[in-house]
């Protein structure tokens, strides 16, 4: 009995109607699609089986009952094995056919607890990815490392947005240059931000992490550090929806250093100079009581508000996605604010019976940051704050200036300018103002022509440009080491541009019924112009003509202005062939050849990378127990490379800043050597198993990479050219590790579900060799100079050895001292040695999501085990006697430190004497090593869904969200997940970085 | 594809770089290379570089100046804990900005093929010796004679070999440049007070030869006399009316270090001697202490004492007007008179009398600084250096270990006369602490006070005082084998306590 069946198809997760769902009577070709509102109707008989299929949802089968209404609620199927995944170059592949590890993270996993930089939301959600935030607050960049550091020059992954590589070059002096010292830049060690942090998290549909070289071999020289593919949202056929999301969090500092309030400075009670200077800026005076710590008063409660609106509309022919987002942040540091606006349009259309698909999009971002926090010792607000002499009320210094009658103008009122690292923090936030503007425009167009059913040609082009402006106005009265008596003005304009175009042909055919073949042939051209900068700095010489007039016309001299740009062009051809045998066995072979302009003057400016991968679907190949839903085994091998820094092969003279005469190139190739691209061989093997109707599964990968021909900038051997550094190919760095992801749905009930996932990654790396000319197998990345911290790559050690000296102790752990000739003692110090390696031994992320009716609770525990970090902050705080550790030492043992002299006789030193000789920036940093292990409740969200079935408003979701809530375990005196630098030079060290923040707030999502 | 990549060379060329070819315009491939050399014998910018190249080594060890700042918790060069991170700068400046540019000049002249270019090589050699004897006087063995050859550039010369090379090069320059007197090609490149006058450059080179000759007198009296008498006899003459200084275009770094940073103050020895002699030059060299409790006195700080905070001694005497302007002095005419005085004392022919030269030297120095009353000063036969009294801490008080006077006593013993000559030379050479420290080490004059706090761990004897700086860390890292050989050229371990080749313990005669 044929009858008309009708009904509505909705998504089980949010109750939203699903347009475009295929409804087919199983075993026939009869079928239809749901309309706009998820409604369908079809002629069928009772007992027929209706099959509802929709991409990304589990297929549902419903037997037609006697009734005529058949509604279906489709379940999300993130675990679907037939699902396709976006891989290199935007090529979609069946997940089960993949020969390497790829992990997908859905957009909503990134936006449930939203962060201003979307990449920070990845932490703990994918195995093998380590994310370290910079300490510069909102708008800061993040250091992202996949499968451990393998390169001496750059370990950043490649980001690919909708198939087109994105230019993520940042701007700023954040430890990018080799030799960065802990002083930081004179104007403050700043994070210039990057392009990635400008992305609106709500635009992200999904994010795929391609960790190994095999996955990214098709990206050639750019993909050596792995690839993060970002797929952005698009309009959908037959769907109209408006989504409004508002989130508001309050942010408070956590992990502040422990400061003492027991021992006052000798300055207390002494006269204070007209300029506020006290007699003794340190805090080694008498014990007292009733003091309070003013540090907490300084920080404010930050507020982060993100509003975003998106609109999806479309019909069969054309689809539109438009979004706008506004992010507004008041930082925890007074006067630190950020405002960001994002606008995104994406239009897709098809012509000629869908034979031609064209898509075009424009993405605009504009971000302004006022007074972005800096780190390092110089011009940093926090040094003056933490080191404030105990007992001298910092509130007295809130009025940060006084009238200097001699100069007839205002001047800084500060407790001290000691060691050039202390200034009045209120002066710095009011009279060392900075403004960072970052703007980015990306325009892209892509066209695909399906010439034959199995042959298509696609071309994509994009123009990606970022503009950065940095404006810093340092008033007269700032520390004269950095700022002349008339003030200093720095204005920097930087542009980064990438032009990309590719052409890819895709051919697929069934050679036999059992054997499927796909081939891809493509070519691409990328032109880069990065760091195209005008740097205008009035400098530390004569400064400004008229004090505190911040305009370039007022520069008293022009010795500190400069220009720079890094140009690079890469041309490529690439091909891939893929064989699939009966959905059981898959073989992938890829090859890519790159020609890079940076390789001019070397033996060859071309380099080739192949990759091979094989997958066997065990569950198809063999008869496995019923409980095994799916099983596969995969293996792949790839060689990828990386070109060399621009201009390295053509050293030229230059006119350096501040000199006024030409200088010879500071680095060059060793006489008689040439350079070649860095090369990485990588092997991985993995297996994926799913059990009990997909309710439990795991994916395990073992990988092994060997990176050779690294680019090292090493201290130059004696040479006649005056090179300070040589650029060499050398060394070998090995990484090996395992990644394990386990996911499960322990509870699947009508009204209650529990999803849980565990991401585990273990990476071991070793610097096998560095350049043979280096003494002791040590390649120095950051030379200690006059400070106590160094960073090197050392043969036989893990990647990144933090170097320092420690106190020599006898067998009882007592410091060994010697007579200093004046009745005191000198502390015996060790030679420079490796004191820490910052990378964790293994990382663990555990995410959970519970659904009870309309309630949803999710949380993420993020853990890193192993590794050590050092704290210059603690060392300097100890030196000044402001740390709790120094108060404890003074309260103990009558304030004396037990030491032992060379003859083994017990001796004592005062705590002050001991810390003065061991602490400080140049001190024995080996005494300031802390276990980096930490376990934190990274994210928590409790939400409630209100569904309005018959209203214009489809649903409203309220959630309470928390980020970085607390640590279950942490030993370091700062948050080790926050880095001083996202560059190479300053890893595993805190130098007065802004403390990390805990955010708690509310998120409202309204869907029309 | 060859076509596609044909513009790679252009793309990979830094548009803001300057090619060597471009520098040939207006002879900058030769002349332009003098600029970095002129600006790095004494590094002029940034000021912290000068601070590490000169100020916290020679300027403090000579007794000229002392920082009020307890750098690194007072465990630093001043208390004989030699800071490797500081002490590499004299080396880095020389091998980054002097030696390679001198080689560039030599290569450019050879390539150019113009025989008249030879003068540039000799002029560059004079500048190079000016720079490198200072470096050698800090560390001892240096990389010099074999520097220009790729194969041997890492090898060190003993200090003896280096000094011999200096004498050869200076002698050759003085001889060869005679033919170029009146030649004007050097004028646009000469940043010095000599104004591109080749004859004056010969005079300066000859004066430098006399300085170096005197330096080696205790270790090799024959060599000293030979080279010294060559200088005294040479038609190149010796600096008499003209001081040799460089117009740098930068404020003297000491104005920044003493002024804005407040990181350097008068040394205790300067206070003892200038105040004891009631020397008018003190008002040019220093400013009265700003500390109100010192009542406007000129107050110095003893080096190597316990300092807890910069505020303690920060308001002692800062440097005076001597460092104003955009010049750096390499050699004063006064110094040359004192060299001639010592030459006379030692009986070198052509040197006149010790007393006349001594008095000319004092007069030249007074004239240079615009200070009057030189005749009264020279007649003072009673004043002696004061004992030092620390303004804050009596532990640092110390008696001046001598009673040297101003009026020349030609009847005194050789040592007594030498002490007078060197003490006055020491005053006159201010603020070139490096040369003053070298002459102190050679002669023992003036009587620099020993440190109170010695953090050298036993490597530097408090009474013998610091004699040199150990080899630099970067050389140990990159050129370790050659440094090991160079250590063999030393008279002892590679520490600050080991005497240099020309530094002979005991009597000066």
mmCIF file with all atom_site columns, C-alpha atoms in Angstrom, chain A residues 705-867:
data_model
loop_
_atom_site.group_PDB
_atom_site.id
_atom_site.type_symbol
_atom_site.label_atom_id
_atom_site.label_alt_id
_atom_site.label_comp_id
_atom_site.label_asym_id
_atom_site.label_entity_id
_atom_site.label_seq_id
_atom_site.pdbx_PDB_ins_code
_atom_site.Cartn_x
_atom_site.Cartn_y
_atom_site.Cartn_z
_atom_site.occupancy
_atom_site.B_iso_or_equiv
_atom_site.pdbx_formal_charge
_atom_site.auth_seq_id
_atom_site.auth_comp_id
_atom_site.auth_asym_id
_atom_site.auth_atom_id
_atom_site.pdbx_PDB_model_num
ATOM 1   C CA . UNK A 1 705 ? 61.834 11.479 12.426 1.00 0.00 ? 705 UNK A CA 1
ATOM 2   C CA . UNK A 1 706 ? 65.370 12.350 11.646 1.00 0.00 ? 706 UNK A CA 1
ATOM 3   C CA . UNK A 1 707 ? 66.129 15.913 10.640 1.00 0.00 ? 707 UNK A CA 1
ATOM 4   C CA . UNK A 1 708 ? 69.466 16.572 9.029  1.00 0.00 ? 708 UNK A CA 1
ATOM 5   C CA . UNK A 1 709 ? 71.216 19.424 7.267  1.00 0.00 ? 709 UNK A CA 1
ATOM 6   C CA . UNK A 1 710 ? 69.821 21.767 9.838  1.00 0.00 ? 710 UNK A CA 1
ATOM 7   C CA . UNK A 1 711 ? 70.479 25.424 9.443  1.00 0.00 ? 711 UNK A CA 1
ATOM 8   C CA . UNK A 1 712 ? 72.610 26.533 12.340 1.00 0.00 ? 712 UNK A CA 1
ATOM 9   C CA . UNK A 1 713 ? 73.763 30.021 13.066 1.00 0.00 ? 713 UNK A CA 1
ATOM 10  C CA . UNK A 1 714 ? 76.888 29.267 15.009 1.00 0.00 ? 714 UNK A CA 1
ATOM 11  C CA . UNK A 1 715 ? 79.442 31.528 16.560 1.00 0.00 ? 715 UNK A CA 1
ATOM 12  C CA . UNK A 1 716 ? 81.898 31.971 13.735 1.00 0.00 ? 716 UNK A CA 1
ATOM 13  C CA . UNK A 1 717 ? 85.217 30.269 13.769 1.00 0.00 ? 717 UNK A CA 1
ATOM 14  C CA . UNK A 1 718 ? 88.066 32.676 13.282 1.00 0.00 ? 718 UNK A CA 1
ATOM 15  C CA . UNK A 1 719 ? 87.591 34.266 9.882  1.00 0.00 ? 719 UNK A CA 1
ATOM 16  C CA . UNK A 1 720 ? 88.954 37.105 7.878  1.00 0.00 ? 720 UNK A CA 1
ATOM 17  C CA . UNK A 1 721 ? 85.586 38.545 6.858  1.00 0.00 ? 721 UNK A CA 1
ATOM 18  C CA . UNK A 1 722 ? 84.631 39.588 10.354 1.00 0.00 ? 722 UNK A CA 1
ATOM 19  C CA . UNK A 1 723 ? 81.625 37.288 10.460 1.00 0.00 ? 723 UNK A CA 1
ATOM 20  C CA . UNK A 1 724 ? 80.290 37.010 13.963 1.00 0.00 ? 724 UNK A CA 1
ATOM 21  C CA . UNK A 1 725 ? 78.263 33.984 13.008 1.00 0.00 ? 725 UNK A CA 1
ATOM 22  C CA . UNK A 1 726 ? 78.484 31.324 10.375 1.00 0.00 ? 726 UNK A CA 1
ATOM 23  C CA . UNK A 1 727 ? 75.435 29.863 8.769  1.00 0.00 ? 727 UNK A CA 1
ATOM 24  C CA . UNK A 1 728 ? 75.961 26.166 8.264  1.00 0.00 ? 728 UNK A CA 1
ATOM 25  C CA . UNK A 1 729 ? 74.147 23.001 7.393  1.00 0.00 ? 729 UNK A CA 1
ATOM 26  C CA . UNK A 1 730 ? 74.837 20.505 10.038 1.00 0.00 ? 730 UNK A CA 1
ATOM 27  C CA . UNK A 1 731 ? 73.567 18.341 12.665 1.00 0.00 ? 731 UNK A CA 1
ATOM 28  C CA . UNK A 1 732 ? 70.969 15.774 13.133 1.00 0.00 ? 732 UNK A CA 1
ATOM 29  C CA . UNK A 1 733 ? 67.978 15.922 15.422 1.00 0.00 ? 733 UNK A CA 1
ATOM 30  C CA . UNK A 1 734 ? 65.944 12.846 16.134 1.00 0.00 ? 734 UNK A CA 1
ATOM 31  C CA . UNK A 1 735 ? 62.401 12.769 17.356 1.00 0.00 ? 735 UNK A CA 1
ATOM 32  C CA . UNK A 1 736 ? 60.462 9.655  18.125 1.00 0.00 ? 736 UNK A CA 1
ATOM 33  C CA . UNK A 1 737 ? 57.317 9.177  19.998 1.00 0.00 ? 737 UNK A CA 1
ATOM 34  C CA . UNK A 1 738 ? 53.907 7.729  20.337 1.00 0.00 ? 738 UNK A CA 1
ATOM 35  C CA . UNK A 1 739 ? 50.502 9.238  20.199 1.00 0.00 ? 739 UNK A CA 1
ATOM 36  C CA . UNK A 1 740 ? 47.420 7.593  21.537 1.00 0.00 ? 740 UNK A CA 1
ATOM 37  C CA . UNK A 1 741 ? 43.896 8.854  21.385 1.00 0.00 ? 741 UNK A CA 1
ATOM 38  C CA . UNK A 1 742 ? 41.104 6.964  23.056 1.00 0.00 ? 742 UNK A CA 1
ATOM 39  C CA . UNK A 1 743 ? 37.524 7.989  22.771 1.00 0.00 ? 743 UNK A CA 1
ATOM 40  C CA . UNK A 1 744 ? 34.469 6.442  24.253 1.00 0.00 ? 744 UNK A CA 1
ATOM 41  C CA . UNK A 1 745 ? 30.798 6.956  24.805 1.00 0.00 ? 745 UNK A CA 1
ATOM 42  C CA . UNK A 1 746 ? 30.366 5.219  28.158 1.00 0.00 ? 746 UNK A CA 1
ATOM 43  C CA . UNK A 1 747 ? 26.753 6.314  28.434 1.00 0.00 ? 747 UNK A CA 1
ATOM 44  C CA . UNK A 1 748 ? 24.358 6.545  25.550 1.00 0.00 ? 748 UNK A CA 1
ATOM 45  C CA . UNK A 1 749 ? 20.840 6.773  26.844 1.00 0.00 ? 749 UNK A CA 1
ATOM 46  C CA . UNK A 1 750 ? 17.799 8.563  25.632 1.00 0.00 ? 750 UNK A CA 1
ATOM 47  C CA . UNK A 1 751 ? 18.444 11.582 27.771 1.00 0.00 ? 751 UNK A CA 1
ATOM 48  C CA . UNK A 1 752 ? 21.948 11.108 28.993 1.00 0.00 ? 752 UNK A CA 1
ATOM 49  C CA . UNK A 1 753 ? 25.130 10.775 27.044 1.00 0.00 ? 753 UNK A CA 1
ATOM 50  C CA . UNK A 1 754 ? 28.736 10.908 28.124 1.00 0.00 ? 754 UNK A CA 1
ATOM 51  C CA . UNK A 1 755 ? 31.503 11.371 25.623 1.00 0.00 ? 755 UNK A CA 1
ATOM 52  C CA . UNK A 1 756 ? 35.046 11.188 26.735 1.00 0.00 ? 756 UNK A CA 1
ATOM 53  C CA . UNK A 1 757 ? 38.358 11.371 24.918 1.00 0.00 ? 757 UNK A CA 1
ATOM 54  C CA . UNK A 1 758 ? 41.921 11.042 25.992 1.00 0.00 ? 758 UNK A CA 1
ATOM 55  C CA . UNK A 1 759 ? 44.891 12.382 24.051 1.00 0.00 ? 759 UNK A CA 1
ATOM 56  C CA . UNK A 1 760 ? 48.275 11.117 25.034 1.00 0.00 ? 760 UNK A CA 1
ATOM 57  C CA . UNK A 1 761 ? 51.562 11.941 23.401 1.00 0.00 ? 761 UNK A CA 1
ATOM 58  C CA . UNK A 1 762 ? 55.108 11.092 24.269 1.00 0.00 ? 762 UNK A CA 1
ATOM 59  C CA . UNK A 1 763 ? 58.001 12.536 22.393 1.00 0.00 ? 763 UNK A CA 1
ATOM 60  C CA . UNK A 1 764 ? 61.684 11.911 22.845 1.00 0.00 ? 764 UNK A CA 1
ATOM 61  C CA . UNK A 1 765 ? 64.109 14.032 21.038 1.00 0.00 ? 765 UNK A CA 1
ATOM 62  C CA . UNK A 1 766 ? 67.812 14.089 20.843 1.00 0.00 ? 766 UNK A CA 1
ATOM 63  C CA . UNK A 1 767 ? 70.342 16.335 19.264 1.00 0.00 ? 767 UNK A CA 1
ATOM 64  C CA . UNK A 1 768 ? 72.476 13.655 17.659 1.00 0.00 ? 768 UNK A CA 1
ATOM 65  C CA . UNK A 1 769 ? 75.038 16.016 16.280 1.00 0.00 ? 769 UNK A CA 1
ATOM 66  C CA . UNK A 1 770 ? 75.714 19.659 15.654 1.00 0.00 ? 770 UNK A CA 1
ATOM 67  C CA . UNK A 1 771 ? 78.372 21.220 13.495 1.00 0.00 ? 771 UNK A CA 1
ATOM 68  C CA . UNK A 1 772 ? 81.732 19.457 13.839 1.00 0.00 ? 772 UNK A CA 1
ATOM 69  C CA . UNK A 1 773 ? 83.582 22.725 14.287 1.00 0.00 ? 773 UNK A CA 1
ATOM 70  C CA . UNK A 1 774 ? 81.735 23.554 17.467 1.00 0.00 ? 774 UNK A CA 1
ATOM 71  C CA . UNK A 1 775 ? 83.567 22.966 20.693 1.00 0.00 ? 775 UNK A CA 1
ATOM 72  C CA . UNK A 1 776 ? 81.999 20.466 23.053 1.00 0.00 ? 776 UNK A CA 1
ATOM 73  C CA . UNK A 1 777 ? 79.223 19.762 20.551 1.00 0.00 ? 777 UNK A CA 1
ATOM 74  C CA . UNK A 1 778 ? 77.397 22.872 21.639 1.00 0.00 ? 778 UNK A CA 1
ATOM 75  C CA . UNK A 1 779 ? 75.536 25.178 19.293 1.00 0.00 ? 779 UNK A CA 1
ATOM 76  C CA . UNK A 1 780 ? 74.713 28.287 21.223 1.00 0.00 ? 780 UNK A CA 1
ATOM 77  C CA . UNK A 1 781 ? 71.313 29.735 20.401 1.00 0.00 ? 781 UNK A CA 1
ATOM 78  C CA . UNK A 1 782 ? 71.186 32.307 23.195 1.00 0.00 ? 782 UNK A CA 1
ATOM 79  C CA . UNK A 1 783 ? 74.583 33.210 24.583 1.00 0.00 ? 783 UNK A CA 1
ATOM 80  C CA . UNK A 1 784 ? 74.496 34.021 28.283 1.00 0.00 ? 784 UNK A CA 1
ATOM 81  C CA . UNK A 1 785 ? 76.405 37.256 27.821 1.00 0.00 ? 785 UNK A CA 1
ATOM 82  C CA . UNK A 1 786 ? 76.327 39.045 31.147 1.00 0.00 ? 786 UNK A CA 1
ATOM 83  C CA . UNK A 1 787 ? 73.321 37.071 32.316 1.00 0.00 ? 787 UNK A CA 1
ATOM 84  C CA . UNK A 1 788 ? 72.810 33.766 34.021 1.00 0.00 ? 788 UNK A CA 1
ATOM 85  C CA . UNK A 1 789 ? 70.717 32.120 31.315 1.00 0.00 ? 789 UNK A CA 1
ATOM 86  C CA . UNK A 1 790 ? 71.861 30.482 28.120 1.00 0.00 ? 790 UNK A CA 1
ATOM 87  C CA . UNK A 1 791 ? 70.152 28.268 25.576 1.00 0.00 ? 791 UNK A CA 1
ATOM 88  C CA . UNK A 1 792 ? 71.990 25.787 23.408 1.00 0.00 ? 792 UNK A CA 1
ATOM 89  C CA . UNK A 1 793 ? 71.653 22.669 21.342 1.00 0.00 ? 793 UNK A CA 1
ATOM 90  C CA . UNK A 1 794 ? 74.088 20.100 22.611 1.00 0.00 ? 794 UNK A CA 1
ATOM 91  C CA . UNK A 1 795 ? 75.082 16.769 21.164 1.00 0.00 ? 795 UNK A CA 1
ATOM 92  C CA . UNK A 1 796 ? 73.602 13.862 23.004 1.00 0.00 ? 796 UNK A CA 1
ATOM 93  C CA . UNK A 1 797 ? 71.120 15.979 24.898 1.00 0.00 ? 797 UNK A CA 1
ATOM 94  C CA . UNK A 1 798 ? 67.459 16.722 24.375 1.00 0.00 ? 798 UNK A CA 1
ATOM 95  C CA . UNK A 1 799 ? 66.562 19.548 22.054 1.00 0.00 ? 799 UNK A CA 1
ATOM 96  C CA . UNK A 1 800 ? 67.061 22.843 23.813 1.00 0.00 ? 800 UNK A CA 1
ATOM 97  C CA . UNK A 1 801 ? 69.434 22.773 26.749 1.00 0.00 ? 801 UNK A CA 1
ATOM 98  C CA . UNK A 1 802 ? 68.997 25.575 29.234 1.00 0.00 ? 802 UNK A CA 1
ATOM 99  C CA . UNK A 1 803 ? 72.441 26.528 30.445 1.00 0.00 ? 803 UNK A CA 1
ATOM 100 C CA . UNK A 1 804 ? 73.410 28.022 33.736 1.00 0.00 ? 804 UNK A CA 1
ATOM 101 C CA . UNK A 1 805 ? 75.605 27.667 36.752 1.00 0.00 ? 805 UNK A CA 1
ATOM 102 C CA . UNK A 1 806 ? 74.722 26.305 40.159 1.00 0.00 ? 806 UNK A CA 1
ATOM 103 C CA . UNK A 1 807 ? 76.027 26.481 43.669 1.00 0.00 ? 807 UNK A CA 1
ATOM 104 C CA . UNK A 1 808 ? 78.672 23.856 44.386 1.00 0.00 ? 808 UNK A CA 1
ATOM 105 C CA . UNK A 1 809 ? 77.441 21.790 47.311 1.00 0.00 ? 809 UNK A CA 1
ATOM 106 C CA . UNK A 1 810 ? 79.167 19.254 49.460 1.00 0.00 ? 810 UNK A CA 1
ATOM 107 C CA . UNK A 1 811 ? 77.844 15.771 50.113 1.00 0.00 ? 811 UNK A CA 1
ATOM 108 C CA . UNK A 1 812 ? 75.443 17.147 52.729 1.00 0.00 ? 812 UNK A CA 1
ATOM 109 C CA . UNK A 1 813 ? 74.058 19.649 50.299 1.00 0.00 ? 813 UNK A CA 1
ATOM 110 C CA . UNK A 1 814 ? 75.747 22.614 51.930 1.00 0.00 ? 814 UNK A CA 1
ATOM 111 C CA . UNK A 1 815 ? 77.059 25.344 49.668 1.00 0.00 ? 815 UNK A CA 1
ATOM 112 C CA . UNK A 1 816 ? 80.823 25.411 49.380 1.00 0.00 ? 816 UNK A CA 1
ATOM 113 C CA . UNK A 1 817 ? 82.460 28.788 49.870 1.00 0.00 ? 817 UNK A CA 1
ATOM 114 C CA . UNK A 1 818 ? 85.910 30.277 49.791 1.00 0.00 ? 818 UNK A CA 1
ATOM 115 C CA . UNK A 1 819 ? 87.437 33.248 51.538 1.00 0.00 ? 819 UNK A CA 1
ATOM 116 C CA . UNK A 1 820 ? 87.071 36.472 49.557 1.00 0.00 ? 820 UNK A CA 1
ATOM 117 C CA . UNK A 1 821 ? 90.029 38.116 51.268 1.00 0.00 ? 821 UNK A CA 1
ATOM 118 C CA . UNK A 1 822 ? 87.933 40.746 53.027 1.00 0.00 ? 822 UNK A CA 1
ATOM 119 C CA . UNK A 1 823 ? 86.515 38.600 55.758 1.00 0.00 ? 823 UNK A CA 1
ATOM 120 C CA . UNK A 1 824 ? 83.605 37.399 53.671 1.00 0.00 ? 824 UNK A CA 1
ATOM 121 C CA . UNK A 1 825 ? 82.934 34.385 51.523 1.00 0.00 ? 825 UNK A CA 1
ATOM 122 C CA . UNK A 1 826 ? 82.687 33.784 47.826 1.00 0.00 ? 826 UNK A CA 1
ATOM 123 C CA . UNK A 1 827 ? 80.254 31.102 46.763 1.00 0.00 ? 827 UNK A CA 1
ATOM 124 C CA . UNK A 1 828 ? 81.791 28.356 44.675 1.00 0.00 ? 828 UNK A CA 1
ATOM 125 C CA . UNK A 1 829 ? 79.903 28.024 41.418 1.00 0.00 ? 829 UNK A CA 1
ATOM 126 C CA . UNK A 1 830 ? 79.869 25.203 38.922 1.00 0.00 ? 830 UNK A CA 1
ATOM 127 C CA . UNK A 1 831 ? 80.973 25.742 35.357 1.00 0.00 ? 831 UNK A CA 1
ATOM 128 C CA . UNK A 1 832 ? 78.271 26.452 32.791 1.00 0.00 ? 832 UNK A CA 1
ATOM 129 C CA . UNK A 1 833 ? 76.233 23.315 32.456 1.00 0.00 ? 833 UNK A CA 1
ATOM 130 C CA . UNK A 1 834 ? 72.871 22.130 31.300 1.00 0.00 ? 834 UNK A CA 1
ATOM 131 C CA . UNK A 1 835 ? 70.417 22.784 34.062 1.00 0.00 ? 835 UNK A CA 1
ATOM 132 C CA . UNK A 1 836 ? 67.090 22.075 32.413 1.00 0.00 ? 836 UNK A CA 1
ATOM 133 C CA . UNK A 1 837 ? 65.229 20.885 29.363 1.00 0.00 ? 837 UNK A CA 1
ATOM 134 C CA . UNK A 1 838 ? 61.873 22.516 29.008 1.00 0.00 ? 838 UNK A CA 1
ATOM 135 C CA . UNK A 1 839 ? 59.966 20.052 26.866 1.00 0.00 ? 839 UNK A CA 1
ATOM 136 C CA . UNK A 1 840 ? 57.547 17.752 28.600 1.00 0.00 ? 840 UNK A CA 1
ATOM 137 C CA . UNK A 1 841 ? 58.185 14.000 28.529 1.00 0.00 ? 841 UNK A CA 1
ATOM 138 C CA . UNK A 1 842 ? 54.567 13.382 27.734 1.00 0.00 ? 842 UNK A CA 1
ATOM 139 C CA . UNK A 1 843 ? 51.312 15.272 27.528 1.00 0.00 ? 843 UNK A CA 1
ATOM 140 C CA . UNK A 1 844 ? 47.809 14.236 28.345 1.00 0.00 ? 844 UNK A CA 1
ATOM 141 C CA . UNK A 1 845 ? 44.507 15.836 27.520 1.00 0.00 ? 845 UNK A CA 1
ATOM 142 C CA . UNK A 1 846 ? 41.249 14.455 28.814 1.00 0.00 ? 846 UNK A CA 1
ATOM 143 C CA . UNK A 1 847 ? 38.026 15.928 27.567 1.00 0.00 ? 847 UNK A CA 1
ATOM 144 C CA . UNK A 1 848 ? 34.554 15.026 28.717 1.00 0.00 ? 848 UNK A CA 1
ATOM 145 C CA . UNK A 1 849 ? 31.153 16.042 27.646 1.00 0.00 ? 849 UNK A CA 1
ATOM 146 C CA . UNK A 1 850 ? 27.898 15.110 29.378 1.00 0.00 ? 850 UNK A CA 1
ATOM 147 C CA . UNK A 1 851 ? 24.440 15.714 27.997 1.00 0.00 ? 851 UNK A CA 1
ATOM 148 C CA . UNK A 1 852 ? 21.409 15.491 30.278 1.00 0.00 ? 852 UNK A CA 1
ATOM 149 C CA . UNK A 1 853 ? 18.377 16.472 28.336 1.00 0.00 ? 853 UNK A CA 1
ATOM 150 C CA . UNK A 1 854 ? 19.103 20.027 27.508 1.00 0.00 ? 854 UNK A CA 1
ATOM 151 C CA . UNK A 1 855 ? 21.968 20.389 29.879 1.00 0.00 ? 855 UNK A CA 1
ATOM 152 C CA . UNK A 1 856 ? 25.466 20.014 28.684 1.00 0.00 ? 856 UNK A CA 1
ATOM 153 C CA . UNK A 1 857 ? 28.534 19.870 30.868 1.00 0.00 ? 857 UNK A CA 1
ATOM 154 C CA . UNK A 1 858 ? 32.001 19.603 29.459 1.00 0.00 ? 858 UNK A CA 1
ATOM 155 C CA . UNK A 1 859 ? 35.448 19.903 30.864 1.00 0.00 ? 859 UNK A CA 1
ATOM 156 C CA . UNK A 1 860 ? 39.005 19.472 29.745 1.00 0.00 ? 860 UNK A CA 1
ATOM 157 C CA . UNK A 1 861 ? 41.934 18.443 31.861 1.00 0.00 ? 861 UNK A CA 1
ATOM 158 C CA . UNK A 1 862 ? 45.256 19.339 30.304 1.00 0.00 ? 862 UNK A CA 1
ATOM 159 C CA . UNK A 1 863 ? 48.448 17.892 31.668 1.00 0.00 ? 863 UNK A CA 1
ATOM 160 C CA . UNK A 1 864 ? 52.100 18.024 30.851 1.00 0.00 ? 864 UNK A CA 1
ATOM 161 C CA . UNK A 1 865 ? 54.532 15.724 32.590 1.00 0.00 ? 865 UNK A CA 1
ATOM 162 C CA . UNK A 1 866 ? 58.237 16.194 32.873 1.00 0.00 ? 866 UNK A CA 1
ATOM 163 C CA . UNK A 1 867 ? 60.545 18.942 31.728 1.00 0.00 ? 867 UNK A CA 1
#
